JSON list of C-alpha atoms and ligand atoms in Angstrom, two decimals:
[
{"chain": "I", "resi": 1, "resn": "MET", "atom": "CA", "xyz": [0.01, -0.08, 0.01]},
{"chain": "I", "resi": 2, "resn": "ILE", "atom": "CA", "xyz": [1.16, 3.46, -0.89]},
{"chain": "I", "resi": 3, "resn": "ARG", "atom": "CA", "xyz": [1.58, 5.60, 1.92]},
{"chain": "I", "resi": 4, "resn": "GLU", "atom": "CA", "xyz": [1.48, 9.37, 2.29]},
{"chain": "I", "resi": 5, "resn": "ILE", "atom": "CA", "xyz": [4.71, 10.73, 2.60]},
{"chain": "I", "resi": 6, "resn": "LEU", "atom": "CA", "xyz": [5.17, 13.83, 5.02]},
{"chain": "I", "resi": 7, "resn": "THR", "atom": "CA", "xyz": [6.28, 17.08, 3.91]},
{"chain": "I", "resi": 8, "resn": "PHE", "atom": "CA", "xyz": [8.42, 20.05, 5.52]},
{"chain": "I", "resi": 9, "resn": "PRO", "atom": "CA", "xyz": [6.86, 21.68, 7.57]},
{"chain": "I", "resi": 10, "resn": "ASP", "atom": "CA", "xyz": [5.12, 18.81, 9.10]},
{"chain": "I", "resi": 11, "resn": "PRO", "atom": "CA", "xyz": [6.25, 18.47, 12.74]},
{"chain": "I", "resi": 12, "resn": "ARG", "atom": "CA", "xyz": [6.15, 14.88, 12.70]},
{"chain": "I", "resi": 13, "resn": "LEU", "atom": "CA", "xyz": [9.41, 14.87, 10.52]},
{"chain": "I", "resi": 14, "resn": "LYS", "atom": "CA", "xyz": [11.37, 16.16, 13.62]},
{"chain": "I", "resi": 15, "resn": "LYS", "atom": "CA", "xyz": [10.64, 13.11, 15.33]},
{"chain": "I", "resi": 16, "resn": "ALA", "atom": "CA", "xyz": [13.67, 10.98, 16.20]},
{"chain": "I", "resi": 17, "resn": "ALA", "atom": "CA", "xyz": [12.66, 7.33, 15.50]},
{"chain": "I", "resi": 18, "resn": "SER", "atom": "CA", "xyz": [13.43, 4.48, 18.12]},
{"chain": "I", "resi": 19, "resn": "GLU", "atom": "CA", "xyz": [15.37, 1.37, 18.08]},
{"chain": "I", "resi": 20, "resn": "VAL", "atom": "CA", "xyz": [13.25, -1.74, 16.72]},
{"chain": "I", "resi": 21, "resn": "LYS", "atom": "CA", "xyz": [13.26, -4.06, 19.61]},
{"chain": "I", "resi": 22, "resn": "ASN", "atom": "CA", "xyz": [11.24, -6.71, 18.10]},
{"chain": "I", "resi": 23, "resn": "LEU", "atom": "CA", "xyz": [12.16, -7.93, 14.36]},
{"chain": "I", "resi": 24, "resn": "ASP", "atom": "CA", "xyz": [9.14, -10.31, 13.88]},
{"chain": "I", "resi": 25, "resn": "GLY", "atom": "CA", "xyz": [6.61, -10.27, 10.92]},
{"chain": "I", "resi": 26, "resn": "GLY", "atom": "CA", "xyz": [4.94, -7.00, 12.31]},
{"chain": "I", "resi": 27, "resn": "LEU", "atom": "CA", "xyz": [7.54, -5.12, 10.60]},
{"chain": "I", "resi": 28, "resn": "ALA", "atom": "CA", "xyz": [7.04, -6.54, 6.81]},
{"chain": "I", "resi": 29, "resn": "THR", "atom": "CA", "xyz": [3.76, -4.73, 6.16]},
{"chain": "I", "resi": 30, "resn": "LEU", "atom": "CA", "xyz": [5.25, -1.41, 6.91]},
{"chain": "I", "resi": 31, "resn": "VAL", "atom": "CA", "xyz": [8.55, -2.19, 4.92]},
{"chain": "I", "resi": 32, "resn": "GLU", "atom": "CA", "xyz": [6.69, -3.39, 2.06]},
{"chain": "I", "resi": 33, "resn": "ASP", "atom": "CA", "xyz": [4.53, -0.12, 1.81]},
{"chain": "I", "resi": 34, "resn": "MET", "atom": "CA", "xyz": [7.59, 1.78, 2.24]},
{"chain": "I", "resi": 35, "resn": "VAL", "atom": "CA", "xyz": [9.16, 0.18, -0.84]},
{"chain": "I", "resi": 36, "resn": "GLN", "atom": "CA", "xyz": [6.11, 0.64, -2.69]},
{"chain": "I", "resi": 37, "resn": "THR", "atom": "CA", "xyz": [6.08, 4.38, -1.68]},
{"chain": "I", "resi": 38, "resn": "MET", "atom": "CA", "xyz": [9.36, 4.96, -2.73]},
{"chain": "I", "resi": 39, "resn": "TYR", "atom": "CA", "xyz": [9.13, 3.59, -5.97]},
{"chain": "I", "resi": 40, "resn": "ALA", "atom": "CA", "xyz": [5.84, 5.39, -6.53]},
{"chain": "I", "resi": 41, "resn": "ALA", "atom": "CA", "xyz": [7.12, 8.77, -5.45]},
{"chain": "I", "resi": 42, "resn": "PRO", "atom": "CA", "xyz": [9.90, 8.37, -7.45]},
{"chain": "I", "resi": 43, "resn": "GLY", "atom": "CA", "xyz": [12.50, 8.12, -5.00]},
{"chain": "I", "resi": 44, "resn": "ILE", "atom": "CA", "xyz": [15.69, 6.05, -4.42]},
{"chain": "I", "resi": 45, "resn": "GLY", "atom": "CA", "xyz": [15.34, 6.27, -0.62]},
{"chain": "I", "resi": 46, "resn": "LEU", "atom": "CA", "xyz": [12.61, 6.53, 2.09]},
{"chain": "I", "resi": 47, "resn": "ALA", "atom": "CA", "xyz": [12.88, 6.53, 5.95]},
{"chain": "I", "resi": 48, "resn": "ALA", "atom": "CA", "xyz": [10.34, 5.41, 8.22]},
{"chain": "I", "resi": 49, "resn": "THR", "atom": "CA", "xyz": [9.71, 8.90, 9.50]},
{"chain": "I", "resi": 50, "resn": "GLN", "atom": "CA", "xyz": [8.83, 10.16, 6.24]},
{"chain": "I", "resi": 51, "resn": "VAL", "atom": "CA", "xyz": [5.56, 8.09, 6.53]},
{"chain": "I", "resi": 52, "resn": "GLY", "atom": "CA", "xyz": [5.03, 8.93, 10.21]},
{"chain": "I", "resi": 53, "resn": "SER", "atom": "CA", "xyz": [6.05, 5.71, 11.33]},
{"chain": "I", "resi": 54, "resn": "GLN", "atom": "CA", "xyz": [8.81, 5.97, 14.56]},
{"chain": "I", "resi": 55, "resn": "ASP", "atom": "CA", "xyz": [10.64, 2.76, 13.85]},
{"chain": "I", "resi": 56, "resn": "ARG", "atom": "CA", "xyz": [14.11, 3.09, 12.88]},
{"chain": "I", "resi": 57, "resn": "ILE", "atom": "CA", "xyz": [14.06, 1.74, 9.37]},
{"chain": "I", "resi": 58, "resn": "VAL", "atom": "CA", "xyz": [15.17, 2.81, 5.92]},
{"chain": "I", "resi": 59, "resn": "VAL", "atom": "CA", "xyz": [14.76, 1.41, 2.48]},
{"chain": "I", "resi": 60, "resn": "ILE", "atom": "CA", "xyz": [17.27, 2.56, -0.48]},
{"chain": "I", "resi": 61, "resn": "ASP", "atom": "CA", "xyz": [17.48, 1.67, -3.99]},
{"chain": "I", "resi": 62, "resn": "VAL", "atom": "CA", "xyz": [20.07, 3.84, -5.78]},
{"chain": "I", "resi": 63, "resn": "ASN", "atom": "CA", "xyz": [19.81, 1.34, -8.98]},
{"chain": "I", "resi": 64, "resn": "ARG", "atom": "CA", "xyz": [17.39, 2.99, -11.11]},
{"chain": "I", "resi": 65, "resn": "GLU", "atom": "CA", "xyz": [18.52, 0.62, -13.96]},
{"chain": "I", "resi": 66, "resn": "GLU", "atom": "CA", "xyz": [17.54, -2.70, -12.61]},
{"chain": "I", "resi": 67, "resn": "LYS", "atom": "CA", "xyz": [15.05, -1.56, -9.91]},
{"chain": "I", "resi": 68, "resn": "GLY", "atom": "CA", "xyz": [14.71, -4.07, -6.97]},
{"chain": "I", "resi": 69, "resn": "LYS", "atom": "CA", "xyz": [18.29, -5.72, -7.73]},
{"chain": "I", "resi": 70, "resn": "ASP", "atom": "CA", "xyz": [20.35, -3.56, -4.95]},
{"chain": "I", "resi": 71, "resn": "LEU", "atom": "CA", "xyz": [17.43, -2.73, -3.00]},
{"chain": "I", "resi": 72, "resn": "LEU", "atom": "CA", "xyz": [17.95, -2.37, 0.91]},
{"chain": "I", "resi": 73, "resn": "LYS", "atom": "CA", "xyz": [15.74, -2.50, 3.62]},
{"chain": "I", "resi": 74, "resn": "LEU", "atom": "CA", "xyz": [17.68, -1.43, 6.88]},
{"chain": "I", "resi": 75, "resn": "VAL", "atom": "CA", "xyz": [16.54, -2.18, 10.43]},
{"chain": "I", "resi": 76, "resn": "ASN", "atom": "CA", "xyz": [18.33, -0.07, 13.35]},
{"chain": "I", "resi": 77, "resn": "PRO", "atom": "CA", "xyz": [20.90, 1.14, 10.80]},
{"chain": "I", "resi": 78, "resn": "ARG", "atom": "CA", "xyz": [23.69, 3.33, 12.26]},
{"chain": "I", "resi": 79, "resn": "ILE", "atom": "CA", "xyz": [27.09, 4.62, 10.82]},
{"chain": "I", "resi": 80, "resn": "THR", "atom": "CA", "xyz": [30.18, 2.95, 12.54]},
{"chain": "I", "resi": 81, "resn": "ALA", "atom": "CA", "xyz": [32.87, 4.61, 10.17]},
{"chain": "I", "resi": 82, "resn": "ARG", "atom": "CA", "xyz": [33.11, 7.58, 8.00]},
{"chain": "I", "resi": 83, "resn": "GLU", "atom": "CA", "xyz": [36.08, 9.11, 5.64]},
{"chain": "I", "resi": 84, "resn": "GLY", "atom": "CA", "xyz": [36.39, 11.79, 3.36]},
{"chain": "I", "resi": 85, "resn": "SER", "atom": "CA", "xyz": [34.11, 14.38, 2.21]},
{"chain": "I", "resi": 86, "resn": "ILE", "atom": "CA", "xyz": [31.58, 15.10, -0.49]},
{"chain": "I", "resi": 87, "resn": "VAL", "atom": "CA", "xyz": [29.26, 17.50, -2.09]},
{"chain": "I", "resi": 88, "resn": "TRP", "atom": "CA", "xyz": [26.42, 16.65, -3.50]},
{"chain": "I", "resi": 89, "resn": "GLU", "atom": "CA", "xyz": [23.34, 18.39, -4.67]},
{"chain": "I", "resi": 90, "resn": "GLU", "atom": "CA", "xyz": [20.63, 16.95, -2.79]},
{"chain": "I", "resi": 91, "resn": "GLY", "atom": "CA", "xyz": [17.04, 16.54, -2.67]},
{"chain": "I", "resi": 92, "resn": "CYS", "atom": "CA", "xyz": [14.02, 15.00, -0.53]},
{"chain": "I", "resi": 93, "resn": "LEU", "atom": "CA", "xyz": [10.71, 13.50, -1.08]},
{"chain": "I", "resi": 94, "resn": "SER", "atom": "CA", "xyz": [9.51, 15.68, 2.01]},
{"chain": "I", "resi": 95, "resn": "VAL", "atom": "CA", "xyz": [11.19, 18.95, 1.11]},
{"chain": "I", "resi": 96, "resn": "VAL", "atom": "CA", "xyz": [9.15, 19.63, -2.08]},
{"chain": "I", "resi": 97, "resn": "ASP", "atom": "CA", "xyz": [10.78, 21.96, -5.21]},
{"chain": "I", "resi": 98, "resn": "TYR", "atom": "CA", "xyz": [14.05, 22.38, -3.52]},
{"chain": "I", "resi": 99, "resn": "THR", "atom": "CA", "xyz": [17.36, 21.35, -4.01]},
{"chain": "I", "resi": 100, "resn": "ALA", "atom": "CA", "xyz": [20.86, 22.28, -2.20]},
{"chain": "I", "resi": 101, "resn": "GLU", "atom": "CA", "xyz": [24.50, 21.49, -1.76]},
{"chain": "I", "resi": 102, "resn": "VAL", "atom": "CA", "xyz": [25.24, 19.05, 1.45]},
{"chain": "I", "resi": 103, "resn": "LYS", "atom": "CA", "xyz": [28.53, 18.21, 2.26]},
{"chain": "I", "resi": 104, "resn": "ARG", "atom": "CA", "xyz": [28.65, 15.13, 4.10]},
{"chain": "I", "resi": 105, "resn": "ALA", "atom": "CA", "xyz": [31.36, 11.92, 4.32]},
{"chain": "I", "resi": 106, "resn": "ALA", "atom": "CA", "xyz": [32.73, 10.42, 1.12]},
{"chain": "I", "resi": 107, "resn": "LYS", "atom": "CA", "xyz": [32.72, 6.92, 2.41]},
{"chain": "I", "resi": 108, "resn": "ILE", "atom": "CA", "xyz": [30.95, 5.34, 5.18]},
{"chain": "I", "resi": 109, "resn": "GLU", "atom": "CA", "xyz": [30.38, 1.91, 6.69]},
{"chain": "I", "resi": 110, "resn": "VAL", "atom": "CA", "xyz": [26.82, 1.02, 8.19]},
{"chain": "I", "resi": 111, "resn": "LYS", "atom": "CA", "xyz": [26.00, -1.68, 10.20]},
{"chain": "I", "resi": 112, "resn": "ALA", "atom": "CA", "xyz": [22.23, -2.65, 10.49]},
{"chain": "I", "resi": 113, "resn": "TRP", "atom": "CA", "xyz": [19.80, -5.78, 10.71]},
{"chain": "I", "resi": 114, "resn": "THR", "atom": "CA", "xyz": [17.87, -7.26, 7.77]},
{"chain": "I", "resi": 115, "resn": "LEU", "atom": "CA", "xyz": [14.17, -8.53, 8.17]},
{"chain": "I", "resi": 116, "resn": "ASP", "atom": "CA", "xyz": [15.37, -12.00, 8.48]},
{"chain": "I", "resi": 117, "resn": "GLN", "atom": "CA", "xyz": [17.09, -11.21, 11.44]},
{"chain": "I", "resi": 118, "resn": "LYS", "atom": "CA", "xyz": [21.01, -11.04, 10.12]},
{"chain": "I", "resi": 119, "resn": "GLU", "atom": "CA", "xyz": [23.26, -8.17, 11.20]},
{"chain": "I", "resi": 120, "resn": "ILE", "atom": "CA", "xyz": [24.99, -6.75, 7.95]},
{"chain": "I", "resi": 121, "resn": "THR", "atom": "CA", "xyz": [27.83, -4.37, 7.58]},
{"chain": "I", "resi": 122, "resn": "LEU", "atom": "CA", "xyz": [27.96, -2.07, 4.34]},
{"chain": "I", "resi": 123, "resn": "GLN", "atom": "CA", "xyz": [30.35, -0.41, 2.79]},
{"chain": "I", "resi": 124, "resn": "ALA", "atom": "CA", "xyz": [29.16, 2.78, 0.75]},
{"chain": "I", "resi": 125, "resn": "GLU", "atom": "CA", "xyz": [30.63, 5.65, -1.08]},
{"chain": "I", "resi": 126, "resn": "ASP", "atom": "CA", "xyz": [29.51, 8.26, -3.50]},
{"chain": "I", "resi": 127, "resn": "LEU", "atom": "CA", "xyz": [25.48, 8.54, -4.21]},
{"chain": "I", "resi": 128, "resn": "LEU", "atom": "CA", "xyz": [24.66, 5.35, -1.80]},
{"chain": "I", "resi": 129, "resn": "ALA", "atom": "CA", "xyz": [26.74, 6.80, 0.92]},
{"chain": "I", "resi": 130, "resn": "VAL", "atom": "CA", "xyz": [24.97, 10.27, 0.41]},
{"chain": "I", "resi": 131, "resn": "CYS", "atom": "CA", "xyz": [21.66, 8.30, 0.44]},
{"chain": "I", "resi": 132, "resn": "LEU", "atom": "CA", "xyz": [22.28, 6.48, 3.56]},
{"chain": "I", "resi": 133, "resn": "GLN", "atom": "CA", "xyz": [23.54, 9.74, 5.47]},
{"chain": "I", "resi": 134, "resn": "HIS", "atom": "CA", "xyz": [20.26, 11.41, 4.12]},
{"chain": "I", "resi": 135, "resn": "GLU", "atom": "CA", "xyz": [18.17, 8.60, 5.33]},
{"chain": "I", "resi": 136, "resn": "LEU", "atom": "CA", "xyz": [19.80, 8.14, 8.78]},
{"chain": "I", "resi": 137, "resn": "ASP", "atom": "CA", "xyz": [19.55, 11.76, 9.09]},
{"chain": "I", "resi": 138, "resn": "HIS", "atom": "CA", "xyz": [15.69, 11.84, 8.98]},
{"chain": "I", "resi": 139, "resn": "LEU", "atom": "CA", "xyz": [15.67, 9.04, 11.58]},
{"chain": "I", "resi": 140, "resn": "SER", "atom": "CA", "xyz": [17.06, 11.66, 13.70]},
{"chain": "I", "resi": 141, "resn": "GLY", "atom": "CA", "xyz": [14.43, 14.07, 12.69]},
{"chain": "I", "resi": 142, "resn": "LYS", "atom": "CA", "xyz": [16.79, 16.30, 10.61]},
{"chain": "I", "resi": 143, "resn": "LEU", "atom": "CA", "xyz": [16.28, 17.23, 6.99]},
{"chain": "I", "resi": 144, "resn": "PHE", "atom": "CA", "xyz": [18.77, 17.98, 4.29]},
{"chain": "I", "resi": 145, "resn": "ILE", "atom": "CA", "xyz": [17.96, 21.71, 5.01]},
{"chain": "I", "resi": 146, "resn": "ASP", "atom": "CA", "xyz": [18.75, 21.54, 8.29]},
{"chain": "I", "resi": 147, "resn": "ARG", "atom": "CA", "xyz": [22.52, 21.18, 7.00]},
{"chain": "I", "resi": 148, "resn": "ILE", "atom": "CA", "xyz": [22.44, 24.44, 4.51]},
{"chain": "I", "resi": 149, "resn": "SER", "atom": "CA", "xyz": [22.86, 28.10, 5.71]},
{"chain": "I", "resi": 150, "resn": "ARG", "atom": "CA", "xyz": [20.02, 29.52, 7.50]},
{"chain": "I", "resi": 151, "resn": "LEU", "atom": "CA", "xyz": [19.49, 32.12, 5.42]},
{"chain": "I", "resi": 152, "resn": "LYS", "atom": "CA", "xyz": [18.55, 29.76, 2.46]},
{"chain": "I", "resi": 153, "resn": "ARG", "atom": "CA", "xyz": [16.51, 27.46, 4.89]},
{"chain": "I", "resi": 154, "resn": "GLU", "atom": "CA", "xyz": [14.56, 30.68, 6.08]},
{"chain": "I", "resi": 155, "resn": "LEU", "atom": "CA", "xyz": [13.69, 31.46, 2.19]},
{"chain": "I", "resi": 156, "resn": "TYR", "atom": "CA", "xyz": [12.66, 27.91, 1.53]},
{"chain": "I", "resi": 157, "resn": "SER", "atom": "CA", "xyz": [10.40, 27.90, 4.46]},
{"chain": "I", "resi": 158, "resn": "ARG", "atom": "CA", "xyz": [8.94, 31.13, 3.96]},
{"chain": "I", "resi": 159, "resn": "ARG", "atom": "CA", "xyz": [8.06, 30.47, 0.05]},
{"chain": "I", "resi": 160, "resn": "VAL", "atom": "CA", "xyz": [6.47, 26.96, 1.30]},
{"chain": "I", "resi": 161, "resn": "LYS", "atom": "CA", "xyz": [4.49, 28.86, 4.41]},
{"chain": "I", "resi": 162, "resn": "LYS", "atom": "CA", "xyz": [3.06, 31.51, 2.00]},
{"chain": "I", "resi": 163, "resn": "LEU", "atom": "CA", "xyz": [1.76, 28.76, -0.68]},
{"chain": "I", "resi": 164, "resn": "ILE", "atom": "CA", "xyz": [0.09, 26.94, 2.11]},
{"chain": "I", "resi": 165, "resn": "ARG", "atom": "CA", "xyz": [-1.53, 30.20, 3.50]},
{"chain": "I", "resi": 166, "resn": "GLU", "atom": "CA", "xyz": [-2.59, 30.68, -0.11]},
{"chain": "I", "resi": 167, "resn": "GLY", "atom": "CA", "xyz": [-4.22, 26.98, -0.05]},
{"chain": "I", "resi": 168, "resn": "ARG", "atom": "CA", "xyz": [-1.92, 26.14, -3.08]},
{"chain": "I", "resi": 169, "resn": "PRO", "atom": "CA", "xyz": [1.05, 24.12, -1.32]},
{"chain": "I", "resi": 170, "resn": "LEU", "atom": "CA", "xyz": [4.15, 22.62, -3.88]},
{"chain": "I", "resi": 171, "resn": "GLU", "atom": "CA", "xyz": [3.40, 19.48, -5.26]},
{"chain": "I", "resi": 172, "resn": "ARG", "atom": "CA", "xyz": [6.10, 17.05, -5.79]},
{"chain": "I", "resi": 173, "resn": "SER", "atom": "CA", "xyz": [7.67, 16.34, -9.27]},
{"chain": "I", "resi": 174, "resn": "LYS", "atom": "CA", "xyz": [6.77, 12.74, -10.95]},
{"chain": "I", "resi": 175, "resn": "ASN", "atom": "CA", "xyz": [9.81, 13.31, -12.95]},
{"chain": "I", "resi": 176, "resn": "PRO", "atom": "CA", "xyz": [11.93, 9.92, -12.52]},
{"chain": "I", "resi": 177, "resn": "GLU", "atom": "CA", "xyz": [14.73, 12.25, -13.49]},
{"chain": "I", "resi": 178, "resn": "SER", "atom": "CA", "xyz": [14.60, 13.80, -10.24]},
{"chain": "I", "resi": 179, "resn": "ALA", "atom": "CA", "xyz": [14.06, 11.12, -8.01]},
{"chain": "I", "resi": 180, "resn": "GLY", "atom": "CA", "xyz": [13.96, 12.39, -4.56]},
{"chain": "I", "resi": 181, "resn": "ILE", "atom": "CA", "xyz": [15.57, 10.80, -1.39]},
{"chain": "G", "resi": 201, "resn": "NI", "atom": "NI1", "xyz": [14.61, 12.69, 2.32]}
]
């Protein structure tokens, strides 16, 4: 089932997620819904926070040519090492009609659990590293616009709030070329 993706300035996006304590079947529906919601958006990553859940879960698929081949469903992911830095022009399914350059670690190591209760370690760089850091930020209640200058963030915030007041909120682009994270 495709779920609604919350958008800025929804206060639920600021809530930090909680560790998943029980990896039983109850999570399967949420994760499946997140995958469907991500692909439909279209997006290459989605955190549970973005669909209003407080479970510490992200789904990511940065391979747009072969959808599903590199799909990651990560429970309780955490970054265990970081190296270097990279600047990437980021967008977000929850930050409609806006992109900005964000500086992050170029390479990271992530440990997480899979739905079948295995602990895994991932090494990521470039887009996958950016995407993982972006999604893990969501789980901490953080958006990429929290990592840009205060002035830029204010300008975006004012634009969005003005449109909401006028009853014409921004619509997310359906263009697959601009898949969000
Ligand atoms: Ni995002």
